[in-house]
Amino acid sequence: MARVGLVLGGGGVVGQAYHAGVLAVLQHDAGWDARSADVVVGTSAGSITGTLLRAGVSPEDLAAWTVRAPLSGDGDVLRTMAATAVPELAPFRPLDVLRRPMRLPGPPLVARALARPWRFRPLAAGMTLLAPGRHDVVAQLGALREVEGPTWPERDLWITAVRRRDGRRVVFGRPGEPRPPVHLAVAASCAVPGYFEPVRIGRHAYVDGGVHSATNAAVLRGAGVDVVVVVAPMSGSPGWRQDFTAAMRRYSQRLLDREVRALRAAGVRTVVFTPGQAEQEVMGADMMSRGRVDEVLQQSFLRAGEHAAEPDVAEVLRTVAGRD
């Protein structure tokens, strides 16, 4: 029987709405419940969605929660979260973040760049040098503390973050790597540099896993999975647009293409869902905005349904659905 990995990429509040639309299609049209994935890899917003799946939240309820529709009889986790107050967030303007002063690189970051120059990513390193943000991501995710269990989820949940001192990616929950309280791991994965404060876990401070990659799909190479489903809100071709968001999408897509090639070279069949032009238009540039999540979910549901029906994709999804 095929072992399945699910990769949920970053993308803020808007990205969570995109996850919800795609996962609802996979359940409704393809007959696959994402809760059954053998390994879930979550980056930034994807770490929230992945944690909710591991807490037993169904894709159907994720979609309902996104648009504030009635939940099913099994929606107690989301009802508990909805009862927890969440601080308001200021608009996310990437250029404002990049204009703030940067700190100088410390010895650990320099040493890592010199020791492994072929793996060094200057952009990722630069992001770790941004001044701390003004928002507390742990407070934003306080609701997760109300629903997490006393230990790490029994089924594999891998949450990516980046260690601020040297820019190294850490995969919380992976064998041999730390397993802090889940809400702290998620907060670290979501700590957008320059917008949120870094999250301290033990002796180290961490920032958003998207600093390394918006998806980090290649961590599943060698993980014993046969099929990987990738949901990548921050990737996808932006067409001819030349704004900052389009540049981020092109960069994220290049990294995702490299990760998918690595998986396929290892014999792992891979299906990728990324937003097209219609979804990107309603997603806009502020990934923290809740203003258009209804439209994002609707558009992602429609487009993901079309993609899931394509012959090559449908054939792989039948393999996945046959497990449930």
PDB file of C-alpha atoms in Angstrom:
ATOM      1  CA  MET A   1       0.000   0.000   0.000  1.00  0.00           C
ATOM      2  CA  ALA A   2       1.339   3.427  -0.984  1.00  0.00           C
ATOM      3  CA  ARG A   3       2.619   5.707   1.767  1.00  0.00           C
ATOM      4  CA  VAL A   4       1.545   9.298   1.231  1.00  0.00           C
ATOM      5  CA  GLY A   5       3.157  12.575   2.232  1.00  0.00           C
ATOM      6  CA  LEU A   6       1.281  15.870   2.319  1.00  0.00           C
ATOM      7  CA  VAL A   7       3.184  19.159   1.952  1.00  0.00           C
ATOM      8  CA  LEU A   8       1.396  22.344   3.007  1.00  0.00           C
ATOM      9  CA  GLY A   9       3.235  25.520   2.050  1.00  0.00           C
ATOM     10  CA  GLY A  10       3.274  29.000   3.543  1.00  0.00           C
ATOM     11  CA  GLY A  11       1.005  31.882   2.632  1.00  0.00           C
ATOM     12  CA  GLY A  12      -0.464  33.543   5.724  1.00  0.00           C
ATOM     13  CA  VAL A  13      -4.197  33.766   6.355  1.00  0.00           C
ATOM     14  CA  VAL A  14      -4.842  33.779   2.605  1.00  0.00           C
ATOM     15  CA  GLY A  15      -2.723  30.663   2.207  1.00  0.00           C
ATOM     16  CA  GLN A  16      -4.803  28.841   4.810  1.00  0.00           C
ATOM     17  CA  ALA A  17      -7.907  29.611   2.765  1.00  0.00           C
ATOM     18  CA  TYR A  18      -6.158  28.173  -0.292  1.00  0.00           C
ATOM     19  CA  HIS A  19      -5.251  25.017   1.658  1.00  0.00           C
ATOM     20  CA  ALA A  20      -8.880  24.649   2.732  1.00  0.00           C
ATOM     21  CA  GLY A  21     -10.192  24.878  -0.824  1.00  0.00           C
ATOM     22  CA  VAL A  22      -7.721  22.361  -2.247  1.00  0.00           C
ATOM     23  CA  LEU A  23      -8.103  19.860   0.611  1.00  0.00           C
ATOM     24  CA  ALA A  24     -11.891  20.078   0.327  1.00  0.00           C
ATOM     25  CA  VAL A  25     -11.613  19.168  -3.364  1.00  0.00           C
ATOM     26  CA  LEU A  26      -9.338  16.236  -2.583  1.00  0.00           C
ATOM     27  CA  GLN A  27     -11.902  14.939  -0.111  1.00  0.00           C
ATOM     28  CA  HIS A  28     -15.025  15.725  -2.148  1.00  0.00           C
ATOM     29  CA  ASP A  29     -13.895  14.942  -5.695  1.00  0.00           C
ATOM     30  CA  ALA A  30     -10.889  12.654  -5.339  1.00  0.00           C
ATOM     31  CA  GLY A  31     -12.134  10.754  -2.291  1.00  0.00           C
ATOM     32  CA  TRP A  32      -8.995  11.356  -0.206  1.00  0.00           C
ATOM     33  CA  ASP A  33      -9.150  12.620   3.356  1.00  0.00           C
ATOM     34  CA  ALA A  34      -5.912  14.508   4.052  1.00  0.00           C
ATOM     35  CA  ARG A  35      -6.030  13.411   7.703  1.00  0.00           C
ATOM     36  CA  SER A  36      -4.886   9.973   6.532  1.00  0.00           C
ATOM     37  CA  ALA A  37      -1.529  11.216   5.180  1.00  0.00           C
ATOM     38  CA  ASP A  38       1.358   9.236   6.626  1.00  0.00           C
ATOM     39  CA  VAL A  39       3.566  12.322   6.939  1.00  0.00           C
ATOM     40  CA  VAL A  40       2.423  15.960   6.966  1.00  0.00           C
ATOM     41  CA  VAL A  41       5.045  18.657   6.316  1.00  0.00           C
ATOM     42  CA  GLY A  42       3.922  22.157   7.258  1.00  0.00           C
ATOM     43  CA  THR A  43       5.661  25.452   6.605  1.00  0.00           C
ATOM     44  CA  SER A  44       4.360  28.709   8.099  1.00  0.00           C
ATOM     45  CA  ALA A  45       0.589  28.785   7.428  1.00  0.00           C
ATOM     46  CA  GLY A  46       0.887  25.156   6.355  1.00  0.00           C
ATOM     47  CA  SER A  47       2.059  24.242   9.851  1.00  0.00           C
ATOM     48  CA  ILE A  48      -1.265  25.529  11.218  1.00  0.00           C
ATOM     49  CA  THR A  49      -3.308  23.578   8.687  1.00  0.00           C
ATOM     50  CA  GLY A  50      -1.204  20.462   9.264  1.00  0.00           C
ATOM     51  CA  THR A  51      -1.602  20.714  13.037  1.00  0.00           C
ATOM     52  CA  LEU A  52      -5.372  21.014  12.688  1.00  0.00           C
ATOM     53  CA  LEU A  53      -5.468  17.930  10.465  1.00  0.00           C
ATOM     54  CA  ARG A  54      -3.459  15.997  13.057  1.00  0.00           C
ATOM     55  CA  ALA A  55      -5.895  17.235  15.725  1.00  0.00           C
ATOM     56  CA  GLY A  56      -8.667  15.494  13.779  1.00  0.00           C
ATOM     57  CA  VAL A  57     -10.173  18.456  11.937  1.00  0.00           C
ATOM     58  CA  SER A  58     -11.675  17.357   8.619  1.00  0.00           C
ATOM     59  CA  PRO A  59     -11.041  19.202   5.329  1.00  0.00           C
ATOM     60  CA  GLU A  60     -14.793  19.848   5.202  1.00  0.00           C
ATOM     61  CA  ASP A  61     -14.686  21.639   8.551  1.00  0.00           C
ATOM     62  CA  LEU A  62     -11.519  23.542   7.584  1.00  0.00           C
ATOM     63  CA  ALA A  63     -13.420  24.987   4.624  1.00  0.00           C
ATOM     64  CA  ALA A  64     -16.476  25.784   6.761  1.00  0.00           C
ATOM     65  CA  TRP A  65     -14.309  27.455   9.427  1.00  0.00           C
ATOM     66  CA  THR A  66     -12.602  29.595   6.803  1.00  0.00           C
ATOM     67  CA  VAL A  67     -15.891  31.130   5.621  1.00  0.00           C
ATOM     68  CA  ARG A  68     -17.527  31.046   9.076  1.00  0.00           C
ATOM     69  CA  ALA A  69     -20.107  28.476   7.987  1.00  0.00           C
ATOM     70  CA  PRO A  70     -21.646  25.952  10.452  1.00  0.00           C
ATOM     71  CA  LEU A  71     -19.285  23.193  11.515  1.00  0.00           C
ATOM     72  CA  SER A  72     -20.062  19.495  11.568  1.00  0.00           C
ATOM     73  CA  GLY A  73     -20.776  17.554  14.725  1.00  0.00           C
ATOM     74  CA  ASP A  74     -17.055  16.733  14.890  1.00  0.00           C
ATOM     75  CA  GLY A  75     -15.943  20.356  14.842  1.00  0.00           C
ATOM     76  CA  ASP A  76     -15.190  20.745  18.563  1.00  0.00           C
ATOM     77  CA  VAL A  77     -11.513  21.608  17.994  1.00  0.00           C
ATOM     78  CA  LEU A  78     -12.423  24.555  15.795  1.00  0.00           C
ATOM     79  CA  ARG A  79     -15.219  25.660  18.129  1.00  0.00           C
ATOM     80  CA  THR A  80     -12.708  25.807  20.961  1.00  0.00           C
ATOM     81  CA  MET A  81     -10.313  27.829  18.810  1.00  0.00           C
ATOM     82  CA  ALA A  82     -13.070  30.197  17.692  1.00  0.00           C
ATOM     83  CA  ALA A  83     -13.797  31.006  21.334  1.00  0.00           C
ATOM     84  CA  THR A  84     -10.213  32.218  21.886  1.00  0.00           C
ATOM     85  CA  ALA A  85      -9.550  35.922  21.240  1.00  0.00           C
ATOM     86  CA  VAL A  86      -6.986  36.697  18.537  1.00  0.00           C
ATOM     87  CA  PRO A  87      -5.160  40.062  18.418  1.00  0.00           C
ATOM     88  CA  GLU A  88      -5.700  42.154  15.291  1.00  0.00           C
ATOM     89  CA  LEU A  89      -2.843  42.262  12.786  1.00  0.00           C
ATOM     90  CA  ALA A  90      -1.631  45.276  10.865  1.00  0.00           C
ATOM     91  CA  PRO A  91      -1.488  44.939   7.064  1.00  0.00           C
ATOM     92  CA  PHE A  92       1.540  43.021   5.853  1.00  0.00           C
ATOM     93  CA  ARG A  93       3.584  45.210   3.511  1.00  0.00           C
ATOM     94  CA  PRO A  94       6.803  43.412   2.499  1.00  0.00           C
ATOM     95  CA  LEU A  95       8.581  46.547   1.320  1.00  0.00           C
ATOM     96  CA  ASP A  96       8.018  48.232   4.707  1.00  0.00           C
ATOM     97  CA  VAL A  97       9.626  45.228   6.370  1.00  0.00           C
ATOM     98  CA  LEU A  98      12.646  45.303   4.071  1.00  0.00           C
ATOM     99  CA  ARG A  99      13.254  49.009   4.713  1.00  0.00           C
ATOM    100  CA  ARG A 100      13.926  48.441   8.411  1.00  0.00           C
ATOM    101  CA  PRO A 101      17.554  48.273   9.641  1.00  0.00           C
ATOM    102  CA  MET A 102      19.285  44.903   9.487  1.00  0.00           C
ATOM    103  CA  ARG A 103      21.668  43.425  12.031  1.00  0.00           C
ATOM    104  CA  LEU A 104      25.160  42.339  11.047  1.00  0.00           C
ATOM    105  CA  PRO A 105      25.748  38.615  10.403  1.00  0.00           C
ATOM    106  CA  GLY A 106      27.182  36.786  13.402  1.00  0.00           C
ATOM    107  CA  PRO A 107      30.016  34.217  13.400  1.00  0.00           C
ATOM    108  CA  PRO A 108      27.683  31.149  13.174  1.00  0.00           C
ATOM    109  CA  LEU A 109      26.065  32.440   9.966  1.00  0.00           C
ATOM    110  CA  VAL A 110      29.423  33.317   8.406  1.00  0.00           C
ATOM    111  CA  ALA A 111      30.895  29.950   9.419  1.00  0.00           C
ATOM    112  CA  ARG A 112      27.992  28.084   7.867  1.00  0.00           C
ATOM    113  CA  ALA A 113      28.318  30.031   4.610  1.00  0.00           C
ATOM    114  CA  LEU A 114      32.042  29.220   4.417  1.00  0.00           C
ATOM    115  CA  ALA A 115      31.660  25.562   5.399  1.00  0.00           C
ATOM    116  CA  ARG A 116      28.909  24.756   2.879  1.00  0.00           C
ATOM    117  CA  PRO A 117      28.871  27.459   0.214  1.00  0.00           C
ATOM    118  CA  TRP A 118      27.004  25.195  -2.241  1.00  0.00           C
ATOM    119  CA  ARG A 119      24.057  25.051   0.191  1.00  0.00           C
ATOM    120  CA  PHE A 120      24.154  28.694   1.228  1.00  0.00           C
ATOM    121  CA  ARG A 121      21.154  30.817   0.229  1.00  0.00           C
ATOM    122  CA  PRO A 122      21.974  34.532   0.413  1.00  0.00           C
ATOM    123  CA  LEU A 123      18.313  35.594   0.378  1.00  0.00           C
ATOM    124  CA  ALA A 124      17.445  33.235   3.212  1.00  0.00           C
ATOM    125  CA  ALA A 125      20.451  34.425   5.206  1.00  0.00           C
ATOM    126  CA  GLY A 126      19.461  38.034   4.641  1.00  0.00           C
ATOM    127  CA  MET A 127      15.967  37.377   5.953  1.00  0.00           C
ATOM    128  CA  THR A 128      17.380  36.139   9.253  1.00  0.00           C
ATOM    129  CA  LEU A 129      19.173  39.480   9.642  1.00  0.00           C
ATOM    130  CA  LEU A 130      16.017  41.600   9.533  1.00  0.00           C
ATOM    131  CA  ALA A 131      15.073  43.518  12.659  1.00  0.00           C
ATOM    132  CA  PRO A 132      12.531  41.696  14.870  1.00  0.00           C
ATOM    133  CA  GLY A 133       8.912  42.429  14.010  1.00  0.00           C
ATOM    134  CA  ARG A 134       6.408  44.190  16.228  1.00  0.00           C
ATOM    135  CA  HIS A 135       3.781  41.428  16.456  1.00  0.00           C
ATOM    136  CA  ASP A 136       3.791  38.454  18.835  1.00  0.00           C
ATOM    137  CA  VAL A 137       3.047  35.344  16.786  1.00  0.00           C
ATOM    138  CA  VAL A 138       2.768  33.178  19.922  1.00  0.00           C
ATOM    139  CA  ALA A 139      -0.146  35.357  21.069  1.00  0.00           C
ATOM    140  CA  GLN A 140      -1.672  35.086  17.602  1.00  0.00           C
ATOM    141  CA  LEU A 141      -1.616  31.304  17.864  1.00  0.00           C
ATOM    142  CA  GLY A 142      -2.749  31.067  21.466  1.00  0.00           C
ATOM    143  CA  ALA A 143      -5.824  29.137  20.349  1.00  0.00           C
ATOM    144  CA  LEU A 144      -3.632  26.223  19.272  1.00  0.00           C
ATOM    145  CA  ARG A 145      -2.423  25.831  22.841  1.00  0.00           C
ATOM    146  CA  GLU A 146      -6.040  25.188  23.847  1.00  0.00           C
ATOM    147  CA  VAL A 147      -6.403  22.198  21.522  1.00  0.00           C
ATOM    148  CA  GLU A 148      -2.941  20.623  21.373  1.00  0.00           C
ATOM    149  CA  GLY A 149      -2.323  17.345  23.164  1.00  0.00           C
ATOM    150  CA  PRO A 150       0.157  16.787  25.988  1.00  0.00           C
ATOM    151  CA  THR A 151       2.675  15.256  23.559  1.00  0.00           C
ATOM    152  CA  TRP A 152       3.623  15.562  19.900  1.00  0.00           C
ATOM    153  CA  PRO A 153       0.969  14.038  17.539  1.00  0.00           C
ATOM    154  CA  GLU A 154       1.274  10.279  17.200  1.00  0.00           C
ATOM    155  CA  ARG A 155       1.202  10.434  13.394  1.00  0.00           C
ATOM    156  CA  ASP A 156       4.123  12.195  11.719  1.00  0.00           C
ATOM    157  CA  LEU A 157       3.874  15.982  11.717  1.00  0.00           C
ATOM    158  CA  TRP A 158       6.997  17.788  10.527  1.00  0.00           C
ATOM    159  CA  ILE A 159       7.085  21.552  11.051  1.00  0.00           C
ATOM    160  CA  THR A 160       9.818  23.614   9.412  1.00  0.00           C
ATOM    161  CA  ALA A 161      11.498  26.697  10.869  1.00  0.00           C
ATOM    162  CA  VAL A 162      14.824  28.477  10.437  1.00  0.00           C
ATOM    163  CA  ARG A 163      17.307  29.020  13.266  1.00  0.00           C
ATOM    164  CA  ARG A 164      18.057  32.728  13.357  1.00  0.00           C
ATOM    165  CA  ARG A 165      21.677  32.569  14.501  1.00  0.00           C
ATOM    166  CA  ASP A 166      22.953  30.622  11.481  1.00  0.00           C
ATOM    167  CA  GLY A 167      20.088  30.309   8.979  1.00  0.00           C
ATOM    168  CA  ARG A 168      19.860  26.523   9.359  1.00  0.00           C
ATOM    169  CA  ARG A 169      16.533  24.861   8.631  1.00  0.00           C
ATOM    170  CA  VAL A 170      15.112  22.793  11.484  1.00  0.00           C
ATOM    171  CA  VAL A 171      12.287  20.274  11.004  1.00  0.00           C
ATOM    172  CA  PHE A 172      10.505  19.956  14.328  1.00  0.00           C
ATOM    173  CA  GLY A 173       8.991  16.514  14.815  1.00  0.00           C
ATOM    174  CA  ARG A 174      11.232  14.699  12.358  1.00  0.00           C
ATOM    175  CA  PRO A 175      13.150  11.783  13.872  1.00  0.00           C
ATOM    176  CA  GLY A 176      16.278  13.096  15.565  1.00  0.00           C
ATOM    177  CA  GLU A 177      15.072  16.720  15.692  1.00  0.00           C
ATOM    178  CA  PRO A 178      13.406  18.639  18.567  1.00  0.00           C
ATOM    179  CA  ARG A 179       9.790  18.179  19.585  1.00  0.00           C
ATOM    180  CA  PRO A 180       8.836  21.304  21.545  1.00  0.00           C
ATOM    181  CA  PRO A 181       5.207  22.085  22.438  1.00  0.00           C
ATOM    182  CA  VAL A 182       3.360  22.045  19.130  1.00  0.00           C
ATOM    183  CA  HIS A 183       2.045  25.599  19.412  1.00  0.00           C
ATOM    184  CA  LEU A 184       5.615  26.891  19.827  1.00  0.00           C
ATOM    185  CA  ALA A 185       6.852  24.905  16.825  1.00  0.00           C
ATOM    186  CA  VAL A 186       3.985  26.322  14.762  1.00  0.00           C
ATOM    187  CA  ALA A 187       4.687  29.850  16.024  1.00  0.00           C
ATOM    188  CA  ALA A 188       8.353  29.497  15.047  1.00  0.00           C
ATOM    189  CA  SER A 189       7.357  28.278  11.596  1.00  0.00           C
ATOM    190  CA  CYS A 190       5.036  31.283  11.176  1.00  0.00           C
ATOM    191  CA  ALA A 191       7.392  33.984  12.528  1.00  0.00           C
ATOM    192  CA  VAL A 192       7.746  36.079   9.367  1.00  0.00           C
ATOM    193  CA  PRO A 193      11.023  38.036   9.764  1.00  0.00           C
ATOM    194  CA  GLY A 194      10.524  41.741  10.294  1.00  0.00           C
ATOM    195  CA  TYR A 195       6.773  41.313  10.894  1.00  0.00           C
ATOM    196  CA  PHE A 196       6.640  38.928  13.859  1.00  0.00           C
ATOM    197  CA  GLU A 197       9.096  38.622  16.711  1.00  0.00           C
ATOM    198  CA  PRO A 198      11.385  35.551  16.473  1.00  0.00           C
ATOM    199  CA  VAL A 199      10.223  32.657  18.641  1.00  0.00           C
ATOM    200  CA  ARG A 200      12.555  31.355  21.293  1.00  0.00           C
ATOM    201  CA  ILE A 201      12.613  27.594  21.900  1.00  0.00           C
ATOM    202  CA  GLY A 202      15.270  26.420  24.314  1.00  0.00           C
ATOM    203  CA  ARG A 203      18.543  28.234  23.618  1.00  0.00           C
ATOM    204  CA  HIS A 204      17.665  29.357  20.098  1.00  0.00           C
ATOM    205  CA  ALA A 205      15.425  31.876  18.351  1.00  0.00           C
ATOM    206  CA  TYR A 206      13.612  30.782  15.193  1.00  0.00           C
ATOM    207  CA  VAL A 207      11.922  32.465  12.252  1.00  0.00           C
ATOM    208  CA  ASP A 208       9.534  31.407   9.516  1.00  0.00           C
ATOM    209  CA  GLY A 209      10.295  28.122   7.750  1.00  0.00           C
ATOM    210  CA  GLY A 210       9.427  29.908   4.509  1.00  0.00           C
ATOM    211  CA  VAL A 211      12.770  31.736   4.783  1.00  0.00           C
ATOM    212  CA  HIS A 212      14.356  28.495   3.548  1.00  0.00           C
ATOM    213  CA  SER A 213      11.533  27.510   1.197  1.00  0.00           C
ATOM    214  CA  ALA A 214       7.820  28.232   1.002  1.00  0.00           C
ATOM    215  CA  THR A 215       7.208  24.468   0.761  1.00  0.00           C
ATOM    216  CA  ASN A 216      10.282  22.469   1.915  1.00  0.00           C
ATOM    217  CA  ALA A 217       8.915  19.472   0.024  1.00  0.00           C
ATOM    218  CA  ALA A 218      12.329  17.878  -0.449  1.00  0.00           C
ATOM    219  CA  VAL A 219      12.503  16.927   3.247  1.00  0.00           C
ATOM    220  CA  LEU A 220      10.319  13.979   2.240  1.00  0.00           C
ATOM    221  CA  ARG A 221      13.046  12.536   0.020  1.00  0.00           C
ATOM    222  CA  GLY A 222      14.208   9.408   1.790  1.00  0.00           C
ATOM    223  CA  ALA A 223      11.246   9.497   4.193  1.00  0.00           C
ATOM    224  CA  GLY A 224       9.755   6.264   2.877  1.00  0.00           C
ATOM    225  CA  VAL A 225       6.789   7.808   1.063  1.00  0.00           C
ATOM    226  CA  ASP A 226       5.634   6.713  -2.382  1.00  0.00           C
ATOM    227  CA  VAL A 227       3.382   9.656  -3.281  1.00  0.00           C
ATOM    228  CA  VAL A 228       3.531  13.325  -2.271  1.00  0.00           C
ATOM    229  CA  VAL A 229       0.706  15.854  -2.593  1.00  0.00           C
ATOM    230  CA  VAL A 230       1.951  19.456  -2.473  1.00  0.00           C
ATOM    231  CA  VAL A 231      -0.342  22.429  -1.801  1.00  0.00           C
ATOM    232  CA  ALA A 232       1.687  25.594  -2.416  1.00  0.00           C
ATOM    233  CA  PRO A 233      -0.193  28.903  -1.979  1.00  0.00           C
ATOM    234  CA  MET A 234       2.886  31.120  -2.515  1.00  0.00           C
ATOM    235  CA  SER A 235       4.002  29.478  -5.768  1.00  0.00           C
ATOM    236  CA  GLY A 236       2.434  29.510  -9.223  1.00  0.00           C
ATOM    237  CA  SER A 237       3.294  31.585 -12.276  1.00  0.00           C
ATOM    238  CA  PRO A 238       2.364  35.280 -11.883  1.00  0.00           C
ATOM    239  CA  GLY A 239       2.436  35.818 -15.646  1.00  0.00           C
ATOM    240  CA  TRP A 240       3.923  39.124 -16.793  1.00  0.00           C
ATOM    241  CA  ARG A 241       3.420  40.960 -13.495  1.00  0.00           C
ATOM    242  CA  GLN A 242       6.558  42.632 -12.163  1.00  0.00           C
ATOM    243  CA  ASP A 243       5.576  43.648  -8.619  1.00  0.00           C
ATOM    244  CA  PHE A 244       7.132  42.402  -5.381  1.00  0.00           C
ATOM    245  CA  THR A 245       4.540  39.659  -4.847  1.00  0.00           C
ATOM    246  CA  ALA A 246       5.141  38.359  -8.370  1.00  0.00           C
ATOM    247  CA  ALA A 247       8.881  38.229  -7.694  1.00  0.00           C
ATOM    248  CA  MET A 248       8.275  36.221  -4.513  1.00  0.00           C
ATOM    249  CA  ARG A 249       6.067  33.797  -6.427  1.00  0.00           C
ATOM    250  CA  ARG A 250       8.694  33.270  -9.110  1.00  0.00           C
ATOM    251  CA  TYR A 251      11.344  32.587  -6.484  1.00  0.00           C
ATOM    252  CA  SER A 252       9.065  30.191  -4.570  1.00  0.00           C
ATOM    253  CA  GLN A 253       8.162  28.389  -7.783  1.00  0.00           C
ATOM    254  CA  ARG A 254      11.829  27.901  -8.704  1.00  0.00           C
ATOM    255  CA  LEU A 255      12.516  26.323  -5.321  1.00  0.00           C
ATOM    256  CA  LEU A 256       9.389  24.157  -5.576  1.00  0.00           C
ATOM    257  CA  ASP A 257      10.370  22.955  -9.062  1.00  0.00           C
ATOM    258  CA  ARG A 258      13.780  21.952  -7.698  1.00  0.00           C
ATOM    259  CA  GLU A 259      12.178  20.099  -4.777  1.00  0.00           C
ATOM    260  CA  VAL A 260       9.724  18.254  -7.027  1.00  0.00           C
ATOM    261  CA  ARG A 261      12.557  17.196  -9.339  1.00  0.00           C
ATOM    262  CA  ALA A 262      14.425  15.814  -6.329  1.00  0.00           C
ATOM    263  CA  LEU A 263      11.384  13.828  -5.210  1.00  0.00           C
ATOM    264  CA  ARG A 264      10.674  12.435  -8.650  1.00  0.00           C
ATOM    265  CA  ALA A 265      14.336  11.526  -9.141  1.00  0.00           C
ATOM    266  CA  ALA A 266      14.001   9.478  -5.955  1.00  0.00           C
ATOM    267  CA  GLY A 267      11.003   7.644  -7.439  1.00  0.00           C
ATOM    268  CA  VAL A 268       8.346   9.559  -5.494  1.00  0.00           C
ATOM    269  CA  ARG A 269       5.230  10.357  -7.526  1.00  0.00           C
ATOM    270  CA  THR A 270       4.276  13.968  -6.915  1.00  0.00           C
ATOM    271  CA  VAL A 271       1.147  16.045  -7.517  1.00  0.00           C
ATOM    272  CA  VAL A 272       1.330  19.829  -7.080  1.00  0.00           C
ATOM    273  CA  PHE A 273      -1.444  22.365  -6.559  1.00  0.00           C
ATOM    274  CA  THR A 274      -0.502  26.037  -7.049  1.00  0.00           C
ATOM    275  CA  PRO A 275      -2.768  29.078  -7.569  1.00  0.00           C
ATOM    276  CA  GLY A 276      -3.351  30.244 -11.117  1.00  0.00           C
ATOM    277  CA  GLN A 277      -4.177  33.742 -12.308  1.00  0.00           C
ATOM    278  CA  ALA A 278      -7.765  33.757 -11.000  1.00  0.00           C
ATOM    279  CA  GLU A 279      -6.747  32.685  -7.496  1.00  0.00           C
ATOM    280  CA  GLN A 280      -3.786  35.067  -7.407  1.00  0.00           C
ATOM    281  CA  GLU A 281      -6.014  37.988  -8.331  1.00  0.00           C
ATOM    282  CA  VAL A 282      -8.310  37.429  -5.349  1.00  0.00           C
ATOM    283  CA  MET A 283      -5.413  36.526  -3.034  1.00  0.00           C
ATOM    284  CA  GLY A 284      -3.864  39.958  -3.560  1.00  0.00           C
ATOM    285  CA  ALA A 285      -0.596  41.137  -2.027  1.00  0.00           C
ATOM    286  CA  ASP A 286      -1.478  41.152   1.697  1.00  0.00           C
ATOM    287  CA  MET A 287      -1.276  37.510   2.767  1.00  0.00           C
ATOM    288  CA  MET A 288      -2.440  38.426   6.293  1.00  0.00           C
ATOM    289  CA  SER A 289      -5.750  39.934   5.146  1.00  0.00           C
ATOM    290  CA  ARG A 290      -8.985  38.141   6.023  1.00  0.00           C
ATOM    291  CA  GLY A 291     -11.006  40.373   3.704  1.00  0.00           C
ATOM    292  CA  ARG A 292     -11.246  38.020   0.709  1.00  0.00           C
ATOM    293  CA  VAL A 293     -10.802  34.548   2.145  1.00  0.00           C
ATOM    294  CA  ASP A 294     -14.296  33.527   0.953  1.00  0.00           C
ATOM    295  CA  GLU A 295     -13.332  34.319  -2.643  1.00  0.00           C
ATOM    296  CA  VAL A 296      -9.937  32.637  -2.257  1.00  0.00           C
ATOM    297  CA  LEU A 297     -11.551  29.431  -1.032  1.00  0.00           C
ATOM    298  CA  GLN A 298     -14.124  29.506  -3.835  1.00  0.00           C
ATOM    299  CA  GLN A 299     -11.561  30.080  -6.558  1.00  0.00           C
ATOM    300  CA  SER A 300      -9.135  27.501  -5.172  1.00  0.00           C
ATOM    301  CA  PHE A 301     -11.923  24.929  -4.934  1.00  0.00           C
ATOM    302  CA  LEU A 302     -12.933  25.463  -8.566  1.00  0.00           C
ATOM    303  CA  ARG A 303      -9.413  25.476 -10.007  1.00  0.00           C
ATOM    304  CA  ALA A 304      -8.194  22.588  -7.863  1.00  0.00           C
ATOM    305  CA  GLY A 305     -11.177  20.558  -9.050  1.00  0.00           C
ATOM    306  CA  GLU A 306     -10.134  21.155 -12.660  1.00  0.00           C
ATOM    307  CA  HIS A 307      -6.525  20.230 -11.911  1.00  0.00           C
ATOM    308  CA  ALA A 308      -7.503  17.092  -9.978  1.00  0.00           C
ATOM    309  CA  ALA A 309      -9.531  15.928 -13.010  1.00  0.00           C
ATOM    310  CA  GLU A 310      -6.544  16.100 -15.390  1.00  0.00           C
ATOM    311  CA  PRO A 311      -5.707  12.508 -16.429  1.00  0.00           C
ATOM    312  CA  ASP A 312      -2.154  12.331 -15.033  1.00  0.00           C
ATOM    313  CA  VAL A 313      -3.165  13.954 -11.744  1.00  0.00           C
ATOM    314  CA  ALA A 314      -6.332  11.895 -11.391  1.00  0.00           C
ATOM    315  CA  GLU A 315      -4.367   8.668 -11.869  1.00  0.00           C
ATOM    316  CA  VAL A 316      -2.009   9.516  -8.998  1.00  0.00           C
ATOM    317  CA  LEU A 317      -4.888  10.663  -6.784  1.00  0.00           C
ATOM    318  CA  ARG A 318      -6.686   7.356  -7.370  1.00  0.00           C
ATOM    319  CA  THR A 319      -3.639   5.643  -5.886  1.00  0.00           C
ATOM    320  CA  VAL A 320      -3.847   7.947  -2.868  1.00  0.00           C
ATOM    321  CA  ALA A 321      -7.608   7.608  -2.427  1.00  0.00           C
ATOM    322  CA  GLY A 322      -7.415   3.821  -2.663  1.00  0.00           C
ATOM    323  CA  ARG A 323      -5.782   3.771   0.780  1.00  0.00           C
ATOM    324  CA  ASP A 324      -8.714   5.356   2.643  1.00  0.00           C
TER     325      ASP A 324
END
